[in-house]
Amino acid sequence: GDSVTQMEGPVTLSEEAFLTINCTYTATGYPSLFWYVQYPGEGLQLLLKATKADDKGSNKGFEATYRKETTSFHLEKGSVQVSDSAVYFCALGDTGRRALTFGSGTRLQVQP
Amino acid sequence: DAGVIQSPRHEVTEMGQEVTLRCKPISGHDYLFWYRQTMMRGLELLIYFNNNVPIDDSGMPEDRFSAKMPNASFSTLKIQPSEPRDSAVYFCASSYSPGLGYTFGSGTRLTVV
């Protein structure tokens, strides 16, 4: 079945550092890929998405590129801020099953 | 739009009691999803509806859990009887096109003592 694997957290960075959170997936067909962010005490918010190979999703300085050859969708940001501290979830959407499959989440802690 | 609205935000109940969680999806969204989040298991899909009809309930843990969607603007998730292992954050999400992502509610934190 479909699955998403994310790097273990927590990831601890200093403000203005470069961020990479790895995400790889297993799926049949051609899924859509998503990154969601969850701030403390809140629900998940869609951060960015890509619907086909080589698409780049971007939002709020975050980027991720859909790499079919490596089945990856790594999240990057050039300069993190304390306000980026949150849990980040990678997810895939299978056209045959409408529900998303989520990774286990990666906690990011940004220190001033 | 007020987004996906869940109630209550917090619920503390005693083991054996019935618990009902509520969700109001975004108007016009045909899909509604219930997820459960725990530290041990992460995010688990419990059930989802399309046009008020349950499509996939394979994630519902056992007969103690039931979900309904009597109309396009309201859904409930009921646990009867509740057990301490049901303690978790329960999220509702809705979408008009799941391939473009969902909108999540703020969740209900359930504690069963």
Coordinates of N, CA and C in Angstrom, one line a residue:
Chain A
G1 N 0.8 -1.2 0.0 CA 0.0 0.0 0.0 C 0.9 1.3 0.0
D2 N 0.2 2.4 -0.1 CA 0.9 3.7 -0.1 C 1.5 4.0 1.3
S3 N 2.7 4.6 1.2 CA 3.3 5.0 2.5 C 4.1 6.2 2.3
V4 N 4.4 6.9 3.4 CA 5.2 8.1 3.4 C 6.2 8.0 4.6
T5 N 7.5 8.2 4.3 CA 8.5 8.2 5.3 C 9.2 9.5 5.5
Q6 N 9.2 10.0 6.7 CA 9.8 11.3 7.0 C 11.0 11.1 7.9
M7 N 11.9 12.0 7.9 CA 13.1 12.0 8.8 C 12.6 12.2 10.2
E8 N 13.3 11.5 11.1 CA 12.9 11.6 12.5 C 13.3 13.0 13.0
G9 N 12.5 13.4 14.0 CA 12.8 14.7 14.6 C 13.2 14.4 16.1
P10 N 13.4 15.5 16.8 CA 13.2 16.9 16.4 C 14.4 17.4 15.6
V11 N 14.2 18.3 14.8 CA 15.2 19.0 14.1 C 15.4 20.4 14.8
T12 N 16.6 20.6 15.3 CA 16.8 21.9 16.0 C 17.8 22.7 15.2
L13 N 17.4 24.0 14.9 CA 18.2 24.9 14.1 C 18.2 26.2 14.8
S14 N 19.3 27.0 14.4 CA 19.3 28.4 14.9 C 18.6 29.2 13.8
E15 N 18.1 30.4 14.3 CA 17.4 31.3 13.3 C 18.3 31.6 12.2
E16 N 17.8 31.7 11.0 CA 18.4 32.0 9.7 C 19.2 30.8 9.1
A17 N 19.1 29.7 9.8 CA 19.8 28.5 9.2 C 18.9 27.9 8.0
F18 N 19.6 27.1 7.2 CA 18.9 26.4 6.1 C 18.2 25.1 6.6
L19 N 17.0 24.9 6.1 CA 16.2 23.8 6.5 C 16.0 22.8 5.4
T20 N 16.2 21.5 5.7 CA 15.8 20.4 4.8 C 15.1 19.4 5.7
I21 N 13.9 19.0 5.3 CA 13.2 17.9 6.0 C 12.9 16.9 4.9
N22 N 13.5 15.7 5.0 CA 13.4 14.7 4.0 C 12.0 14.0 4.0
C23 N 11.5 13.7 2.8 CA 10.3 12.9 2.7 C 10.4 12.0 1.5
T24 N 10.2 10.7 1.6 CA 10.1 9.8 0.5 C 8.8 9.0 0.6
Y25 N 8.4 8.5 -0.6 CA 7.1 7.9 -0.6 C 7.1 6.6 -1.4
T26 N 6.1 5.8 -1.2 CA 5.9 4.6 -2.0 C 4.4 4.6 -2.4
A27 N 4.2 4.6 -3.7 CA 2.8 4.6 -4.2 C 2.8 4.0 -5.6
T28 N 1.6 3.4 -5.9 CA 1.4 3.0 -7.2 C 0.8 4.2 -8.0
G29 N 1.0 4.3 -9.2 CA 0.4 5.4 -10.0 C 1.2 6.7 -9.8
Y30 N 0.5 7.8 -9.9 CA 1.1 9.1 -9.8 C 0.3 10.0 -8.8
P31 N 0.8 9.9 -7.6 CA 0.1 10.6 -6.5 C 0.3 12.1 -6.5
S32 N -0.5 12.9 -5.9 CA -0.2 14.2 -5.5 C 0.5 14.2 -4.2
L33 N 1.4 15.2 -4.0 CA 2.2 15.3 -2.8 C 2.0 16.6 -2.0
F34 N 2.0 16.6 -0.7 CA 1.6 17.7 0.1 C 2.6 17.8 1.3
W35 N 2.8 19.1 1.7 CA 3.3 19.3 3.0 C 2.3 20.1 3.8
Y36 N 2.1 19.6 5.1 CA 1.2 20.3 6.0 C 2.0 20.7 7.2
V37 N 1.6 21.8 7.9 CA 2.3 22.3 9.1 C 1.2 22.4 10.2
Q38 N 1.7 21.9 11.4 CA 0.8 22.0 12.6 C 1.5 22.8 13.7
Y39 N 1.0 23.9 14.0 CA 1.5 24.7 15.1 C 0.9 24.2 16.4
P40 N 1.5 24.5 17.5 CA 1.1 23.9 18.8 C -0.4 24.3 19.1
G41 N -1.2 23.3 19.4 CA -2.6 23.4 19.8 C -3.5 23.7 18.6
E42 N -3.0 23.5 17.4 CA -3.8 23.8 16.2 C -4.0 22.6 15.3
G43 N -4.9 22.7 14.4 CA -5.0 21.7 13.3 C -3.9 21.8 12.3
L44 N -3.9 20.9 11.3 CA -2.9 21.0 10.3 C -3.4 22.0 9.2
Q45 N -2.4 22.7 8.7 CA -2.6 23.6 7.6 C -1.8 23.2 6.4
L46 N -2.5 23.3 5.2 CA -1.8 23.0 4.0 C -0.7 24.1 3.8
L47 N 0.6 23.6 3.6 CA 1.7 24.5 3.4 C 2.0 24.7 1.9
L48 N 2.1 23.5 1.2 CA 2.3 23.6 -0.2 C 2.0 22.2 -0.8
K49 N 1.9 22.2 -2.2 CA 1.5 20.9 -2.8 C 2.1 20.9 -4.2
A50 N 2.2 19.6 -4.7 CA 2.7 19.4 -6.1 C 1.9 18.2 -6.7
T51 N 1.3 18.4 -7.9 CA 0.4 17.4 -8.4 C 1.0 16.5 -9.4
K52 N 2.2 16.8 -10.0 CA 2.8 15.9 -10.9 C 4.4 16.1 -10.9
A53 N 5.0 15.1 -11.5 CA 6.5 15.0 -11.4 C 7.1 16.3 -11.9
D54 N 8.2 16.8 -11.2 CA 9.0 17.9 -11.5 C 8.3 19.3 -11.1
D55 N 7.0 19.2 -10.6 CA 6.4 20.4 -10.1 C 7.1 20.8 -8.8
K56 N 7.2 22.1 -8.6 CA 7.7 22.7 -7.4 C 6.6 23.4 -6.7
G57 N 6.3 23.0 -5.5 CA 5.3 23.8 -4.6 C 6.1 24.8 -3.8
S58 N 5.5 25.9 -3.5 CA 6.2 26.9 -2.7 C 5.1 27.8 -2.0
N59 N 5.6 28.2 -0.8 CA 4.7 29.1 0.0 C 5.5 29.5 1.2
K60 N 5.4 30.8 1.6 CA 6.0 31.4 2.8 C 7.5 31.1 2.8
G61 N 8.1 31.0 1.7 CA 9.6 30.8 1.7 C 10.0 29.3 1.7
F62 N 9.0 28.4 1.9 CA 9.2 27.0 1.8 C 9.1 26.5 0.4
E63 N 9.9 25.5 0.0 CA 9.8 24.9 -1.3 C 9.9 23.4 -1.2
A64 N 9.3 22.7 -2.2 CA 9.5 21.2 -2.3 C 9.3 20.9 -3.8
T65 N 10.1 20.0 -4.3 CA 10.0 19.6 -5.7 C 9.7 18.1 -5.7
Y66 N 8.7 17.8 -6.5 CA 8.2 16.4 -6.7 C 9.2 15.7 -7.6
R67 N 10.0 14.7 -7.0 CA 11.0 14.0 -7.8 C 10.5 12.6 -7.9
K68 N 10.1 12.2 -9.1 CA 9.5 10.9 -9.4 C 10.7 9.9 -9.4
E69 N 11.8 10.2 -9.9 CA 12.9 9.3 -10.0 C 13.5 8.8 -8.7
T70 N 13.4 9.7 -7.7 CA 13.9 9.3 -6.4 C 12.7 9.2 -5.4
T71 N 11.5 9.2 -5.9 CA 10.3 9.2 -5.0 C 10.4 10.0 -3.8
S72 N 10.7 11.3 -4.0 CA 11.0 12.2 -2.9 C 10.3 13.5 -3.0
F73 N 10.1 14.2 -1.9 CA 9.4 15.5 -1.9 C 10.0 16.2 -0.7
H74 N 11.2 16.6 -0.7 CA 11.9 17.2 0.5 C 11.5 18.6 0.6
L75 N 11.3 19.0 1.9 CA 10.9 20.4 2.2 C 12.2 21.2 2.5
E76 N 12.3 22.4 1.9 CA 13.4 23.3 2.2 C 13.0 24.7 2.4
K77 N 13.8 25.4 3.2 CA 13.7 26.8 3.4 C 15.0 27.4 3.6
G78 N 15.3 28.5 3.0 CA 16.6 29.1 3.0 C 17.0 29.7 4.3
S79 N 16.1 30.2 5.1 CA 16.4 30.9 6.3 C 15.2 30.8 7.2
V80 N 15.3 30.0 8.2 CA 14.2 29.7 9.1 C 14.1 30.8 10.2
Q81 N 12.9 31.0 10.7 CA 12.6 31.9 11.8 C 12.0 31.1 13.0
V82 N 12.1 31.8 14.1 CA 11.5 31.1 15.3 C 10.1 30.8 15.1
S83 N 9.4 31.6 14.4 CA 7.9 31.3 14.1 C 7.7 30.1 13.2
D84 N 8.7 29.6 12.7 CA 8.6 28.3 11.9 C 8.5 27.1 12.7
S85 N 8.8 27.2 14.0 CA 8.8 26.1 14.9 C 7.4 25.4 14.9
A86 N 7.3 24.2 14.5 CA 6.1 23.5 14.4 C 6.4 22.0 14.0
V87 N 5.3 21.3 13.8 CA 5.5 19.9 13.3 C 5.1 19.9 11.8
Y88 N 5.9 19.3 11.0 CA 5.7 19.3 9.5 C 5.3 17.9 9.1
F89 N 4.3 17.7 8.3 CA 3.8 16.4 7.8 C 3.9 16.4 6.3
C90 N 4.5 15.3 5.8 CA 4.4 15.1 4.4 C 3.3 14.1 4.1
A91 N 2.6 14.3 3.0 CA 1.4 13.4 2.7 C 1.3 13.2 1.2
L92 N 0.7 12.1 0.9 CA 0.4 11.8 -0.5 C -1.1 11.5 -0.7
G93 N -1.6 11.9 -1.9 CA -2.9 11.6 -2.3 C -3.0 10.7 -3.5
D94 N -3.7 9.6 -3.3 CA -3.9 8.6 -4.3 C -5.2 8.9 -5.0
T95 N -5.1 9.0 -6.3 CA -6.4 9.3 -7.0 C -7.4 8.2 -6.8
G96 N -7.0 7.0 -6.5 CA -8.0 5.9 -6.3 C -8.6 5.9 -5.0
R97 N -8.0 6.5 -4.0 CA -8.5 6.6 -2.7 C -8.4 8.0 -2.2
R98 N -9.5 8.6 -1.9 CA -9.5 10.1 -1.7 C -8.8 10.5 -0.5
A99 N -8.6 9.7 0.5 CA -8.0 10.1 1.7 C -6.5 10.2 1.6
L100 N -5.9 11.2 2.2 CA -4.5 11.3 2.2 C -3.8 10.3 3.1
T101 N -2.6 10.0 2.7 CA -1.7 9.2 3.6 C -0.6 10.1 4.2
F102 N -0.5 10.2 5.5 CA 0.4 11.1 6.1 C 1.6 10.4 6.6
G103 N 2.8 11.1 6.6 CA 3.9 10.6 7.3 C 3.8 10.9 8.8
S104 N 4.8 10.5 9.6 CA 4.7 10.5 11.0 C 5.0 11.9 11.6
G105 N 5.4 12.9 10.7 CA 5.6 14.2 11.2 C 7.0 14.4 11.7
T106 N 7.6 15.6 11.5 CA 8.9 16.0 11.9 C 8.8 17.3 12.7
R107 N 9.2 17.3 13.9 CA 9.1 18.5 14.7 C 10.3 19.4 14.5
L108 N 10.1 20.6 14.2 CA 11.2 21.6 14.0 C 11.2 22.6 15.1
Q109 N 12.4 22.8 15.7 CA 12.5 23.8 16.8 C 13.6 24.8 16.3
V110 N 13.2 26.0 16.2 CA 14.1 27.1 15.8 C 14.5 27.9 17.0
Q111 N 15.8 28.0 17.3 CA 16.2 28.8 18.4 C 16.7 30.2 18.0
P112 N 16.4 31.2 18.8 CA 16.8 32.6 18.5 C 18.4 32.7 18.5
Chain B
D1 N -15.2 32.8 5.2 CA -15.6 31.5 5.7 C -15.0 31.2 7.0
A2 N -15.7 30.5 8.0 CA -15.2 30.3 9.3 C -14.3 29.1 9.3
G3 N -14.2 28.4 8.2 CA -13.3 27.2 8.2 C -14.1 26.0 8.8
V4 N -13.4 24.9 9.0 CA -14.0 23.7 9.6 C -14.1 23.9 11.1
I5 N -15.3 23.7 11.6 CA -15.6 24.0 13.0 C -15.8 22.7 13.8
Q6 N -15.0 22.5 14.8 CA -15.2 21.3 15.7 C -15.6 21.7 17.1
S7 N -16.4 20.9 17.7 CA -16.7 21.1 19.1 C -16.9 19.8 19.8
P8 N -16.6 19.7 21.1 CA -15.9 20.8 21.9 C -14.4 20.8 21.5
R9 N -13.7 21.8 22.0 CA -12.3 21.8 21.8 C -11.6 20.8 22.8
H10 N -12.1 20.7 24.0 CA -11.6 19.8 25.0 C -12.7 19.0 25.6
E11 N -12.5 17.7 25.9 CA -13.5 16.9 26.5 C -12.8 16.0 27.5
V12 N -13.2 16.0 28.7 CA -12.7 15.1 29.7 C -13.9 14.2 30.2
T13 N -13.7 12.9 30.1 CA -14.8 12.1 30.5 C -14.3 10.9 31.2
E14 N -15.2 10.2 31.9 CA -14.9 9.0 32.6 C -15.0 7.8 31.8
M15 N -14.2 6.8 32.0 CA -14.3 5.5 31.3 C -15.7 5.0 31.3
G16 N -16.2 4.5 30.2 CA -17.5 4.0 30.1 C -18.6 4.9 29.7
Q17 N -18.3 6.2 29.7 CA -19.3 7.2 29.3 C -19.3 7.3 27.7
E18 N -20.4 7.8 27.2 CA -20.5 8.1 25.8 C -20.0 9.5 25.5
V19 N -19.2 9.6 24.4 CA -18.6 10.8 24.0 C -19.1 11.1 22.6
T20 N -19.5 12.3 22.3 CA -19.9 12.7 20.9 C -19.1 14.0 20.5
L21 N -18.4 13.8 19.4 CA -17.6 14.9 18.8 C -18.3 15.4 17.6
R22 N -18.3 16.7 17.4 CA -19.0 17.3 16.3 C -18.2 18.1 15.3
C23 N -18.7 18.1 14.1 CA -17.9 18.8 13.0 C -18.8 19.5 12.1
K24 N -18.5 20.7 11.7 CA -19.2 21.4 10.7 C -18.2 21.7 9.6
P25 N -18.4 21.1 8.4 CA -17.4 21.3 7.3 C -17.6 22.7 6.6
I26 N -16.7 23.0 5.8 CA -16.8 24.2 5.0 C -17.9 24.0 4.0
S27 N -18.8 25.0 3.8 CA -19.9 24.9 2.9 C -19.4 24.7 1.5
G28 N -20.0 23.7 0.8 CA -19.6 23.4 -0.6 C -18.6 22.3 -0.7
H29 N -18.0 21.9 0.5 CA -17.1 20.7 0.5 C -17.8 19.4 0.6
D30 N -17.6 18.6 -0.4 CA -18.3 17.3 -0.5 C -17.7 16.2 0.3
Y31 N -16.5 16.3 0.7 CA -15.7 15.3 1.4 C -15.5 15.7 2.8
L32 N -15.7 14.8 3.7 CA -15.5 15.0 5.1 C -14.7 13.8 5.7
F33 N -13.6 14.1 6.5 CA -12.7 13.1 7.0 C -12.6 13.3 8.5
W34 N -12.5 12.1 9.2 CA -12.2 12.1 10.6 C -10.9 11.4 10.8
Y35 N -10.0 12.1 11.5 CA -8.6 11.6 11.8 C -8.5 11.6 13.3
R36 N -7.6 10.7 13.8 CA -7.2 10.7 15.2 C -5.7 10.8 15.3
Q37 N -5.2 11.6 16.2 CA -3.8 11.8 16.3 C -3.3 11.5 17.7
T38 N -2.3 10.6 17.8 CA -1.7 10.2 19.1 C -0.2 10.3 18.9
M39 N 0.5 10.3 20.0 CA 2.0 10.3 19.9 C 2.5 9.0 19.4
M40 N 1.8 7.9 19.8 CA 2.3 6.6 19.4 C 2.0 6.3 17.9
R41 N 0.8 6.6 17.5 CA 0.4 6.2 16.1 C 0.4 7.3 15.1
G42 N 0.6 8.5 15.5 CA 0.5 9.6 14.6 C -0.9 9.9 14.1
L43 N -1.0 10.3 12.9 CA -2.4 10.6 12.3 C -2.9 9.3 11.7
E44 N -4.1 9.0 12.1 CA -4.8 7.8 11.6 C -6.2 8.3 11.0
L45 N -6.4 7.8 9.8 CA -7.8 8.1 9.2 C -8.7 7.1 9.8
L46 N -9.8 7.6 10.3 CA -10.9 6.8 10.9 C -11.9 6.5 9.9
I47 N -12.5 7.5 9.2 CA -13.6 7.3 8.2 C -13.6 8.6 7.4
Y48 N -14.2 8.4 6.1 CA -14.5 9.6 5.4 C -15.8 9.4 4.6
F49 N -16.4 10.6 4.4 CA -17.7 10.6 3.7 C -17.5 11.4 2.4
N50 N -18.4 11.0 1.4 CA -18.5 11.8 0.2 C -20.0 12.0 0.0
N51 N -20.4 13.3 -0.1 CA -21.9 13.6 -0.3 C -22.7 12.9 0.8
N52 N -22.2 13.0 2.0 CA -22.9 12.5 3.2 C -22.9 10.9 3.4
V53 N -22.3 10.2 2.4 CA -22.3 8.8 2.4 C -20.9 8.3 2.9
P54 N -20.9 7.4 3.9 CA -19.6 6.8 4.3 C -18.9 6.0 3.2
I55 N -17.7 6.3 2.8 CA -17.0 5.7 1.7 C -16.0 4.6 2.2
D56 N -15.3 5.0 3.3 CA -14.2 4.1 3.8 C -14.2 4.2 5.3
D57 N -14.6 3.2 6.0 CA -14.6 3.2 7.5 C -13.6 2.2 8.0
S58 N -12.7 1.7 7.2 CA -11.8 0.7 7.6 C -10.9 1.1 8.7
G59 N -10.8 2.4 9.0 CA -9.9 2.8 10.1 C -10.6 2.9 11.4
M60 N -11.9 2.7 11.4 CA -12.6 2.8 12.7 C -12.2 1.6 13.6
P61 N -11.7 1.9 14.8 CA -11.0 0.9 15.5 C -11.9 -0.3 15.9
E62 N -13.1 0.0 16.3 CA -13.9 -1.1 16.7 C -15.4 -0.6 16.8
D63 N -16.2 -1.6 17.2 CA -17.7 -1.2 17.2 C -18.0 -0.1 18.2
R64 N -17.1 0.2 19.0 CA -17.4 1.3 20.0 C -17.5 2.7 19.3
F65 N -16.9 2.7 18.1 CA -16.8 4.0 17.4 C -17.9 3.9 16.3
S66 N -18.6 5.1 16.1 CA -19.5 5.2 15.0 C -19.5 6.7 14.6
A67 N -19.8 6.9 13.3 CA -19.8 8.2 12.7 C -21.0 8.3 11.8
K68 N -21.6 9.6 11.8 CA -22.7 9.8 11.0 C -22.5 11.2 10.3
M69 N -23.2 11.3 9.2 CA -23.3 12.6 8.5 C -24.7 12.8 8.0
P70 N -25.6 13.3 8.9 CA -27.0 13.4 8.5 C -27.3 14.4 7.4
N71 N -26.4 15.4 7.3 CA -26.6 16.4 6.2 C -25.2 17.0 5.8
A72 N -25.2 17.8 4.8 CA -24.0 18.3 4.3 C -23.2 19.2 5.2
S73 N -23.9 19.7 6.3 CA -23.2 20.7 7.2 C -22.9 20.2 8.6
F74 N -23.0 18.8 8.8 CA -22.9 18.4 10.1 C -22.5 16.9 10.1
S75 N -21.5 16.6 11.0 CA -21.1 15.2 11.2 C -20.8 15.0 12.7
T76 N -21.0 13.7 13.1 CA -20.6 13.4 14.5 C -19.8 12.1 14.5
L77 N -18.9 12.1 15.5 CA -18.1 10.9 15.8 C -18.5 10.5 17.2
K78 N -19.0 9.3 17.4 CA -19.4 8.9 18.8 C -18.6 7.7 19.2
I79 N -18.3 7.7 20.5 CA -17.5 6.6 21.1 C -18.4 6.2 22.3
Q80 N -18.8 4.9 22.3 CA -19.6 4.4 23.4 C -19.4 2.9 23.5
P81 N -18.9 2.5 24.7 CA -18.4 3.2 25.8 C -16.9 3.7 25.6
S82 N -16.5 4.8 26.2 CA -15.2 5.3 26.0 C -14.2 4.5 26.9
E83 N -13.0 4.5 26.5 CA -11.9 3.8 27.2 C -10.7 4.8 27.3
P84 N -9.8 4.6 28.3 CA -8.6 5.5 28.4 C -7.8 5.5 27.1
R85 N -7.7 4.4 26.4 CA -6.9 4.3 25.2 C -7.5 5.1 24.0
D86 N -8.7 5.6 24.2 CA -9.3 6.5 23.2 C -8.8 7.9 23.3
S87 N -8.1 8.2 24.4 CA -7.5 9.6 24.6 C -6.6 9.9 23.4
A88 N -6.9 11.1 22.8 CA -6.3 11.5 21.6 C -6.8 12.9 21.2
V89 N -6.2 13.4 20.1 CA -6.8 14.6 19.5 C -7.5 14.1 18.2
Y90 N -8.8 14.4 18.1 CA -9.6 14.0 16.9 C -9.8 15.2 16.0
F91 N -9.4 15.0 14.8 CA -9.5 16.1 13.8 C -10.6 15.7 12.7
C92 N -11.3 16.8 12.3 CA -12.2 16.7 11.2 C -11.6 17.5 10.1
A93 N -11.7 17.1 8.9 CA -11.2 17.9 7.7 C -12.3 17.8 6.6
S94 N -12.3 18.8 5.8 CA -13.2 18.8 4.6 C -12.5 19.2 3.4
S95 N -13.1 18.9 2.2 CA -12.4 19.2 0.9 C -13.5 19.2 -0.2
Y96 N -13.3 20.0 -1.2 CA -14.1 19.9 -2.4 C -13.4 19.1 -3.5
S97 N -12.1 18.9 -3.3 CA -11.3 18.1 -4.2 C -10.1 17.6 -3.5
P98 N -10.2 16.4 -2.9 CA -9.1 15.9 -2.1 C -7.7 15.9 -2.8
G99 N -7.7 15.8 -4.1 CA -6.4 15.9 -4.8 C -5.7 17.2 -4.6
L100 N -6.5 18.3 -4.2 CA -5.9 19.6 -4.0 C -5.7 19.8 -2.5
G101 N -5.9 18.9 -1.6 CA -5.7 19.0 -0.2 C -7.0 19.2 0.6
Y102 N -6.8 19.2 1.9 CA -8.0 19.4 2.8 C -7.8 20.6 3.6
T103 N -8.9 21.0 4.3 CA -8.9 22.0 5.4 C -9.2 21.3 6.7
F104 N -8.3 21.4 7.6 CA -8.6 20.8 8.9 C -9.2 21.7 9.9
G105 N -10.0 21.2 10.8 CA -10.5 21.9 12.0 C -9.4 21.9 13.0
S106 N -9.7 22.6 14.2 CA -8.7 22.8 15.2 C -8.6 21.6 16.1
G107 N -9.5 20.6 16.0 CA -9.4 19.4 16.7 C -10.1 19.4 18.0
T108 N -10.5 18.2 18.5 CA -11.0 18.0 19.9 C -10.0 17.2 20.6
R109 N -9.6 17.7 21.8 CA -8.7 16.9 22.6 C -9.5 16.1 23.6
L110 N -9.5 14.8 23.5 CA -10.3 13.9 24.3 C -9.4 13.2 25.3
T111 N -9.8 13.3 26.6 CA -9.1 12.6 27.7 C -10.2 11.8 28.4
V112 N -9.9 10.5 28.4 CA -10.8 9.5 29.1 C -10.0 9.0 30.3
V113 N -10.6 9.3 31.5 CA -10.0 8.9 32.8 C -10.6 7.7 33.4

